[in-house]
Short mmCIF file of N, CA and C in Angstrom, two decimals:
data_model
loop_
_atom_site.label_atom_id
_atom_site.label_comp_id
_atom_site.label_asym_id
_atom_site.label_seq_id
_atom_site.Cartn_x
_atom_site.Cartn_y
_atom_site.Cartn_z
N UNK A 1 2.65 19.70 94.19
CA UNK A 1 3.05 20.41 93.03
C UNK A 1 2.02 20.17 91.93
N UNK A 2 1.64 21.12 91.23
CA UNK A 2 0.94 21.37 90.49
C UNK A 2 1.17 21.54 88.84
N UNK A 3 1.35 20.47 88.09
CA UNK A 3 1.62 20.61 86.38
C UNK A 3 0.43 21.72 85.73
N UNK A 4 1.07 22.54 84.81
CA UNK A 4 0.34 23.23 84.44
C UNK A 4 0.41 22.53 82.46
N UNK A 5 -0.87 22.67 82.45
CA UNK A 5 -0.87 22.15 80.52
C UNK A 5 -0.35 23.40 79.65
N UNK A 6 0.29 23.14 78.45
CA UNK A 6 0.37 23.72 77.81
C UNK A 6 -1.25 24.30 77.10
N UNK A 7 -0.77 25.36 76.86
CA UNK A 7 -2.29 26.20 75.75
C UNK A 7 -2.35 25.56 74.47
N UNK A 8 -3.87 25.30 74.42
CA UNK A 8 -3.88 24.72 73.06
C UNK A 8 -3.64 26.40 72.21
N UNK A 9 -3.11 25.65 70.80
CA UNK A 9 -3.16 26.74 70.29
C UNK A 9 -4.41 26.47 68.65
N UNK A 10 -4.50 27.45 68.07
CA UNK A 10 -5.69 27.39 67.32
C UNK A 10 -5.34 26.36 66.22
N UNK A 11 -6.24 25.82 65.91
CA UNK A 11 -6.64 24.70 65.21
C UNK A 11 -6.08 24.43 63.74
N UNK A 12 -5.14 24.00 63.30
CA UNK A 12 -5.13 24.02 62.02
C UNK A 12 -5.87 23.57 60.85
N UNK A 13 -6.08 23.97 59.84
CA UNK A 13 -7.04 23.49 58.56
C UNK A 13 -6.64 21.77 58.82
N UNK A 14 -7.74 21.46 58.76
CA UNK A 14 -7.79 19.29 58.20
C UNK A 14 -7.18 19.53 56.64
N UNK A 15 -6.19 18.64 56.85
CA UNK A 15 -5.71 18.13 55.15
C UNK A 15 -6.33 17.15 54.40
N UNK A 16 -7.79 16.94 54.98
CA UNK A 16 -8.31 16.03 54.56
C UNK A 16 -9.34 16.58 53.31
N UNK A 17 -10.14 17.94 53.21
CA UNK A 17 -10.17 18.54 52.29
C UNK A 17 -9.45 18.80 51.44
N UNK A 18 -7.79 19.09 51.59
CA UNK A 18 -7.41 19.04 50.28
C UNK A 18 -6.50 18.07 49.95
N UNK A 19 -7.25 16.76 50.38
CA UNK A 19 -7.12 15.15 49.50
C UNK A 19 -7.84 14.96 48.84
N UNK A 20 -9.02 15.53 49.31
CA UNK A 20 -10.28 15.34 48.37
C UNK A 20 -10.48 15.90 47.40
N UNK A 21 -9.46 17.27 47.08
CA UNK A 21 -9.39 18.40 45.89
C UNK A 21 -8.84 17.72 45.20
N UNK A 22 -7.05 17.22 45.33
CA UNK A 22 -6.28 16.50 44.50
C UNK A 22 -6.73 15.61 44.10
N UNK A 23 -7.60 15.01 44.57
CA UNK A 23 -8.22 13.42 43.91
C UNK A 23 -9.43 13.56 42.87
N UNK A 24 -10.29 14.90 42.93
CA UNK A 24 -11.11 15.42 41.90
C UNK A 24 -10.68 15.80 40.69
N UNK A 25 -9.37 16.60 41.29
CA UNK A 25 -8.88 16.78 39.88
C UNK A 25 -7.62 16.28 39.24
N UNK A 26 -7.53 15.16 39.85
CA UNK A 26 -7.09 14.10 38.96
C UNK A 26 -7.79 13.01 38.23
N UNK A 27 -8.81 12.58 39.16
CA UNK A 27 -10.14 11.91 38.35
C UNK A 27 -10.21 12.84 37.06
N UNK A 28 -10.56 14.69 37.33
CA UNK A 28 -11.36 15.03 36.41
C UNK A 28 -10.47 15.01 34.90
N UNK A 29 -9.23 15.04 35.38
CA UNK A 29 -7.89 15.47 34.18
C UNK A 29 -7.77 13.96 33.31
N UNK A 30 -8.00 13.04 34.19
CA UNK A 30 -7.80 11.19 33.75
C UNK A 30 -9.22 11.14 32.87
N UNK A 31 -9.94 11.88 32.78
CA UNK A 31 -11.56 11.54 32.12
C UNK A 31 -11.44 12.68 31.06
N UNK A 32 -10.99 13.76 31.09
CA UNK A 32 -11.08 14.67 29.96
C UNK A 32 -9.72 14.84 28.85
N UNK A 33 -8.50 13.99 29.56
CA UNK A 33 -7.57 13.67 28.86
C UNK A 33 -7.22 12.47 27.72
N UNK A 34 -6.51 12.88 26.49
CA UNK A 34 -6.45 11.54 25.92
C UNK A 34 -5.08 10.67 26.33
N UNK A 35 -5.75 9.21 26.23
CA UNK A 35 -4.55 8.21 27.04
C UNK A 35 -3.67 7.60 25.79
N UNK A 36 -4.65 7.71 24.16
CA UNK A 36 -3.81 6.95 22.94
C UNK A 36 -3.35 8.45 22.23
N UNK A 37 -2.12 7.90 21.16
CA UNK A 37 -1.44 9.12 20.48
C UNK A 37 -2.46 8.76 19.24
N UNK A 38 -3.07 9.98 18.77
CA UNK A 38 -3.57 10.21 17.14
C UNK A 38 -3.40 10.42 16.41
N UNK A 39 -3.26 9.94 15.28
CA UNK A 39 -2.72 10.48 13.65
C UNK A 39 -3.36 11.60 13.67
N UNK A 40 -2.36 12.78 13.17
CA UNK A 40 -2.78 13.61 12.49
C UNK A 40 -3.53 13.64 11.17
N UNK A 41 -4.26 12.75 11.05
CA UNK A 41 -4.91 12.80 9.60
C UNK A 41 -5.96 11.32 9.79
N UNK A 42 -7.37 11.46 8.86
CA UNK A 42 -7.90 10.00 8.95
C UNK A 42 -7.38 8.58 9.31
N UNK A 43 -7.63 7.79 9.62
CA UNK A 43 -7.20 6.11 9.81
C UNK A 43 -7.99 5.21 9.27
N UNK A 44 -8.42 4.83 8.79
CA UNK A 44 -9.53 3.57 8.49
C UNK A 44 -9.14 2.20 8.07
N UNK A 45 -9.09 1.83 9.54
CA UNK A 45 -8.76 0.18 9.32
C UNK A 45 -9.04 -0.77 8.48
N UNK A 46 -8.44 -1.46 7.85
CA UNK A 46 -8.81 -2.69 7.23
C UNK A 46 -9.90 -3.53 7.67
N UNK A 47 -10.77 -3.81 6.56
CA UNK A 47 -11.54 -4.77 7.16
C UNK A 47 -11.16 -6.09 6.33
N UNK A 48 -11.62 -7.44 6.81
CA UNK A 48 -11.44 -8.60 6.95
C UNK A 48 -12.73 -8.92 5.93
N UNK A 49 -12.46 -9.41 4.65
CA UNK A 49 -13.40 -10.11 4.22
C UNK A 49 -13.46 -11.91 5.00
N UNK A 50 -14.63 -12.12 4.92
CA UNK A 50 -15.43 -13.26 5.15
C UNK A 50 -16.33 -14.06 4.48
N UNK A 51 -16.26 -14.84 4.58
CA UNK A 51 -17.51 -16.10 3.08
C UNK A 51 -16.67 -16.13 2.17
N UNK A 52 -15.74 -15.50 1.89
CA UNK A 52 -15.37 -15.49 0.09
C UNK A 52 -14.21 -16.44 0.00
N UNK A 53 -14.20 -17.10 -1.63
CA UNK A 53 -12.89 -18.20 -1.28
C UNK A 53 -11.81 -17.52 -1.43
N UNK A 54 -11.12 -18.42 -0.60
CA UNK A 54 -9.65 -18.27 -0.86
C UNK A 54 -8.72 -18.45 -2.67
N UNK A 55 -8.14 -17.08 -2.75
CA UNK A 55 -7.93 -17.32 -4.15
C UNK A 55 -6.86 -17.89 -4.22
N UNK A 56 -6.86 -18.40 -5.50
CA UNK A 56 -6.29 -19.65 -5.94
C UNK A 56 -4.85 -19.22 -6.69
N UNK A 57 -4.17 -20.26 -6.41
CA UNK A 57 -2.64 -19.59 -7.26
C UNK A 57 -1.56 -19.11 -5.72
N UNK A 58 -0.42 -19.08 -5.87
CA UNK A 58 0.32 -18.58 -5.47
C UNK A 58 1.19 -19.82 -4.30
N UNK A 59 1.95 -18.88 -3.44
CA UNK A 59 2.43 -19.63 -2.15
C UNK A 59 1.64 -19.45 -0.90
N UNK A 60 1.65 -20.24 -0.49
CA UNK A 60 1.17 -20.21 0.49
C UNK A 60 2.25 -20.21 1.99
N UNK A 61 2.17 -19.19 3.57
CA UNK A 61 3.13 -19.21 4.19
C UNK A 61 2.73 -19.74 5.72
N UNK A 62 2.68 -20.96 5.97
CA UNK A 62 2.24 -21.16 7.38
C UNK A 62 3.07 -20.85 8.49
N UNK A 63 2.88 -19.98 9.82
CA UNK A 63 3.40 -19.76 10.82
C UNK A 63 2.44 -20.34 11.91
N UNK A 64 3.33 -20.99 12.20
CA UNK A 64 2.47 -21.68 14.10
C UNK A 64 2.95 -20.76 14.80
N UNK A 65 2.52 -20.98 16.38
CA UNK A 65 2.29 -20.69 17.39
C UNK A 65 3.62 -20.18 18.08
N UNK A 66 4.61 -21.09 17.71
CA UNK A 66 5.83 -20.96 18.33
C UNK A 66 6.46 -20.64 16.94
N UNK A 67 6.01 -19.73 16.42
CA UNK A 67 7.28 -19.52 15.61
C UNK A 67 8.09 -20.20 14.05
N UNK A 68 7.42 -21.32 14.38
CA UNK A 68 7.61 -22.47 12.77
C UNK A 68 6.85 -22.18 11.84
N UNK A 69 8.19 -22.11 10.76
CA UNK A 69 7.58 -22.11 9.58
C UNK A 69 7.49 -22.79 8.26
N UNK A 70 6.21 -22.56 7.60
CA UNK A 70 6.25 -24.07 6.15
C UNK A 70 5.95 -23.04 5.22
N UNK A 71 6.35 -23.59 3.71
CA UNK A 71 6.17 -23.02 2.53
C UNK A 71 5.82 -24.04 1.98
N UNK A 72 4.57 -23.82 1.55
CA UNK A 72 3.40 -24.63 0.92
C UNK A 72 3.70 -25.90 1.28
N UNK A 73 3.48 -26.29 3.01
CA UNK A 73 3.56 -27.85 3.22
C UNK A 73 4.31 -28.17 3.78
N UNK A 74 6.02 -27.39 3.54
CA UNK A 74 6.77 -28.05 3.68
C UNK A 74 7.66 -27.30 5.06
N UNK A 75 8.18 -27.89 5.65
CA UNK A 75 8.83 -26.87 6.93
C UNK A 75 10.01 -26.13 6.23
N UNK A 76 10.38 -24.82 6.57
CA UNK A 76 11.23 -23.92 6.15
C UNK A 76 11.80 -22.98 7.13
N UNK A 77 13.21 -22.94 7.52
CA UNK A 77 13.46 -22.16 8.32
C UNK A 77 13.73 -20.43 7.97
N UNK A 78 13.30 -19.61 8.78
CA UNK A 78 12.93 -17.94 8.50
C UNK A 78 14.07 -17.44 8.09
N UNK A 79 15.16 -17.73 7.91
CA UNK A 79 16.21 -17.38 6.83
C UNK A 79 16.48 -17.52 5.68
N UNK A 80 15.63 -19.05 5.13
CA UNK A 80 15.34 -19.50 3.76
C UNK A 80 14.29 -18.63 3.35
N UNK A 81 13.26 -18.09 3.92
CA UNK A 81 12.29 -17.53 2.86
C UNK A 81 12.55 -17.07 2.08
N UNK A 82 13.04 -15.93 2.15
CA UNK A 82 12.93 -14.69 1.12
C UNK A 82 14.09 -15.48 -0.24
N UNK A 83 14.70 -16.13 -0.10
CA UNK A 83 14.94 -17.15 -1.14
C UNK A 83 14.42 -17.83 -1.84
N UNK A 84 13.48 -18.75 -1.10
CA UNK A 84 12.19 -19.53 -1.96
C UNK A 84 11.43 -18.90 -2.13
N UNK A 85 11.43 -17.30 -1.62
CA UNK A 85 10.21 -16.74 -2.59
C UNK A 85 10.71 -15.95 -3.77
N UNK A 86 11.51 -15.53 -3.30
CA UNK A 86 12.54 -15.10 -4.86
C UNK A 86 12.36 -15.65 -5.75
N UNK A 87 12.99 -16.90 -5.61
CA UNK A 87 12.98 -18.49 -6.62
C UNK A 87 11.42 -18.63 -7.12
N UNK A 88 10.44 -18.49 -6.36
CA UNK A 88 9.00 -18.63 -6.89
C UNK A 88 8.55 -17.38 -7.91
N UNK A 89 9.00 -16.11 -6.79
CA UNK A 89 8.52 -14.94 -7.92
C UNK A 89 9.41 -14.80 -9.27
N UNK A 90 10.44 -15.62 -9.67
CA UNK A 90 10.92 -15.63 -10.72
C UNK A 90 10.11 -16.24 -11.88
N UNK A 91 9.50 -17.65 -11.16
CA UNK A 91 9.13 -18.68 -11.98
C UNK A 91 7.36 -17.87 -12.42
N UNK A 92 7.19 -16.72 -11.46
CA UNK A 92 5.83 -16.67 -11.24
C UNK A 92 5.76 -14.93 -11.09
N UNK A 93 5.91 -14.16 -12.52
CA UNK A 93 6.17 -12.58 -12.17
C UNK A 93 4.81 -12.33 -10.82
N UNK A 94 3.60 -12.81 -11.48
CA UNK A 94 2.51 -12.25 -10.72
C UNK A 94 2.08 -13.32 -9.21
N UNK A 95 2.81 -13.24 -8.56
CA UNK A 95 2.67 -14.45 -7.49
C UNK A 95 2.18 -13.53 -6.61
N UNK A 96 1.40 -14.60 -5.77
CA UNK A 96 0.61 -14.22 -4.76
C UNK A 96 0.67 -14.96 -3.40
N UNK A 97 0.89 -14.38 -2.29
CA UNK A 97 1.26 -14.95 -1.32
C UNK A 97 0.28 -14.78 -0.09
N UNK A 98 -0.16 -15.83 0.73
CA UNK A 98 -1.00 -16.24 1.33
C UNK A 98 -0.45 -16.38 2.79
N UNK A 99 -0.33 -15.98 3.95
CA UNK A 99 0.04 -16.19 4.76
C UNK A 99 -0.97 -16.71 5.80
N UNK A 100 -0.66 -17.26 6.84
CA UNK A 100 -1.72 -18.17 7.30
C UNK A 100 -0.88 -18.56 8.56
N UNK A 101 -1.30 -17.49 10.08
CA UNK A 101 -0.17 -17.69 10.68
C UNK A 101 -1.12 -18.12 11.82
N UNK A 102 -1.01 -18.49 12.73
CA UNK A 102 -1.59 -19.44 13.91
C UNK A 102 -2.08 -18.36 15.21
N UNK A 103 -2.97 -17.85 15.95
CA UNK A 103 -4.08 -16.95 16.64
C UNK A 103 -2.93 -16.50 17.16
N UNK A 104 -1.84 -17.42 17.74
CA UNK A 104 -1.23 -16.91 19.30
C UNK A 104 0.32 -16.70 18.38
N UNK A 105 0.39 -16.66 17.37
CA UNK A 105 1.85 -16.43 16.35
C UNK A 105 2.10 -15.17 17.14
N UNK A 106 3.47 -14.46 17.35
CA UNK A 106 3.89 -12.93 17.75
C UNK A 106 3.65 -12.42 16.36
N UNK A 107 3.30 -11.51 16.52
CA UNK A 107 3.46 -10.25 15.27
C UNK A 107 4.80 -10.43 14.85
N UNK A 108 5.73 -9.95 15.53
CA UNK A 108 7.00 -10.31 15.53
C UNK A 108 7.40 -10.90 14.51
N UNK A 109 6.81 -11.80 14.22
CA UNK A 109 7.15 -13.52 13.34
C UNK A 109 6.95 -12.97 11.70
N UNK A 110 5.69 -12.50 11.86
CA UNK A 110 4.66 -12.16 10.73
C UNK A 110 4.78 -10.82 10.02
N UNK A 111 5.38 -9.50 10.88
CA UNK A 111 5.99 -8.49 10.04
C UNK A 111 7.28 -8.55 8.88
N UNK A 112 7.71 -8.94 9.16
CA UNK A 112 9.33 -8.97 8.74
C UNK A 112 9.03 -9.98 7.24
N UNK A 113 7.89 -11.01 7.33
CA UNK A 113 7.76 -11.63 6.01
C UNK A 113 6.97 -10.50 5.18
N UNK A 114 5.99 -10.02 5.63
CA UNK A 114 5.08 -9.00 4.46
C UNK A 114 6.28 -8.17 3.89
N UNK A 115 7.12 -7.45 4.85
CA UNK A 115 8.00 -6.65 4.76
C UNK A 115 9.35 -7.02 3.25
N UNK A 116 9.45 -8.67 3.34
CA UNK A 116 10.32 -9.22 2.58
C UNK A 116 9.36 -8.90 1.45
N UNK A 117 8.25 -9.67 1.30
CA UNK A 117 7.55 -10.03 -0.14
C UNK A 117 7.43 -8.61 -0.65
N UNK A 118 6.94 -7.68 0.10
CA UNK A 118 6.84 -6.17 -0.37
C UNK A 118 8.42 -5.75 -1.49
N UNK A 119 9.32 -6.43 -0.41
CA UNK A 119 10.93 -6.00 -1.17
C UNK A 119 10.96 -7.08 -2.33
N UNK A 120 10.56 -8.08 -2.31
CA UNK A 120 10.46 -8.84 -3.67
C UNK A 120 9.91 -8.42 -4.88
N UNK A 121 8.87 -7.62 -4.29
CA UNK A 121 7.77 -6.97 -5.71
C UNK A 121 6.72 -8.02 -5.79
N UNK A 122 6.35 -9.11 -4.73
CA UNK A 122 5.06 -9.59 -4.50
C UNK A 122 3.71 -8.71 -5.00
N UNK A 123 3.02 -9.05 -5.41
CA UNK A 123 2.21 -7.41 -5.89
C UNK A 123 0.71 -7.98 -4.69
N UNK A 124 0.25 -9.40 -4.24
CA UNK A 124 -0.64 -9.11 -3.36
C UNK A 124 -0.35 -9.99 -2.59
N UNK A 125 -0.70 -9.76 -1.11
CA UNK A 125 -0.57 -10.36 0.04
C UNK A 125 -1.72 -10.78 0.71
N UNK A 126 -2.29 -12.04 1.06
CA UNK A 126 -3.54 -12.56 1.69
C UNK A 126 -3.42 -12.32 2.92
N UNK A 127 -3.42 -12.27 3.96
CA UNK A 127 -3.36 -12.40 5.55
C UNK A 127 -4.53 -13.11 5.74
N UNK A 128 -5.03 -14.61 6.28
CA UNK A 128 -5.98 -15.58 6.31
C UNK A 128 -6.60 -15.33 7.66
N UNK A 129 -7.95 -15.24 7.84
CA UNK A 129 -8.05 -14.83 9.25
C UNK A 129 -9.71 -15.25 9.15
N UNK A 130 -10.00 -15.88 10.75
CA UNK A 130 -11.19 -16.80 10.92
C UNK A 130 -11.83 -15.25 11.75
N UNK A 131 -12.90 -15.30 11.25
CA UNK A 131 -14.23 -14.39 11.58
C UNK A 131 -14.02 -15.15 13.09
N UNK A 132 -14.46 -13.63 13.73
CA UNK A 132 -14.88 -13.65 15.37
C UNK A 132 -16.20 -14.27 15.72
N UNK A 133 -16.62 -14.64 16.76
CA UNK A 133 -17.93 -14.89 17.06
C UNK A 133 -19.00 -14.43 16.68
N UNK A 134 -19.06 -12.95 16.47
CA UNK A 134 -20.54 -12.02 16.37
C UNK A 134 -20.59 -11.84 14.64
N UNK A 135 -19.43 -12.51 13.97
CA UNK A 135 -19.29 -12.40 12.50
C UNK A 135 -20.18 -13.74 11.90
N UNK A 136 -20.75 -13.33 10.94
CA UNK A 136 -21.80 -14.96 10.16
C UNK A 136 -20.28 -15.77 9.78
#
């Protein structure tokens, strides 16, 4: 007895050309697309003065690493602030506040105080910050 093969039948297109389409033009869409959202209007970041002293007068607000905090020296927990600075900007209409928070501090820590002194009527805010490497 004799098996007979089935007929090949005609060849279908390789899907391997169009892996190679989808992957072009997704490369090409990932390179001509934007990945950040943009203000509708200019931005121009703050820059960081450097060399110049630290001015004199005011409070000063230290934040470490983990989160602790001192008012001028002294340890203070983040519910007392906006009290002792009250109490200061009374004694002191034009007070000036210096914050001075530690590299690895969360933002977290450090918004919510500018945010207070702003609601106090603080009129200027220092943010203390050590020049990068490629800075004199």
């Amino acid at each position: 007895m004799k098996l007979k093969r089935p007929a090949r039948g005609p060849m279908g297109e390789p899907i391997t050309a169009l892996i190679d389409v989808v992957f072009f033009l997704l490369v090409f869409f990932m390179l001509i697309g934007r990945l950040d959202a943009t203000a509708p209007f200019e931005v121009s970041p703050p820059l960081a003065r450097h060399g110049q002293d630290l001015p004199a007068g005011g409070a000063t607000l230290s934040v470490s690493a983990t989160g602790d905090f001192a008012l001028d020296g002294t340890p203070i927990e983040a519910e007392a602030i906006e009290a002792a600075l009250r109490l200061q900007r009374a004694q002191s209409p034009d007070l000036r506040l210096r914050i001075n928070a530690h590299q690895e501090a969360e933002l977290r820590r450090v918004l919510p105080i500018v945010a207070t002194a702003e609601a106090l009527g603080i009129g200027e805010i220092v943010m203390i910050v050590t020049p990068g490497d490629g800075q004199p």
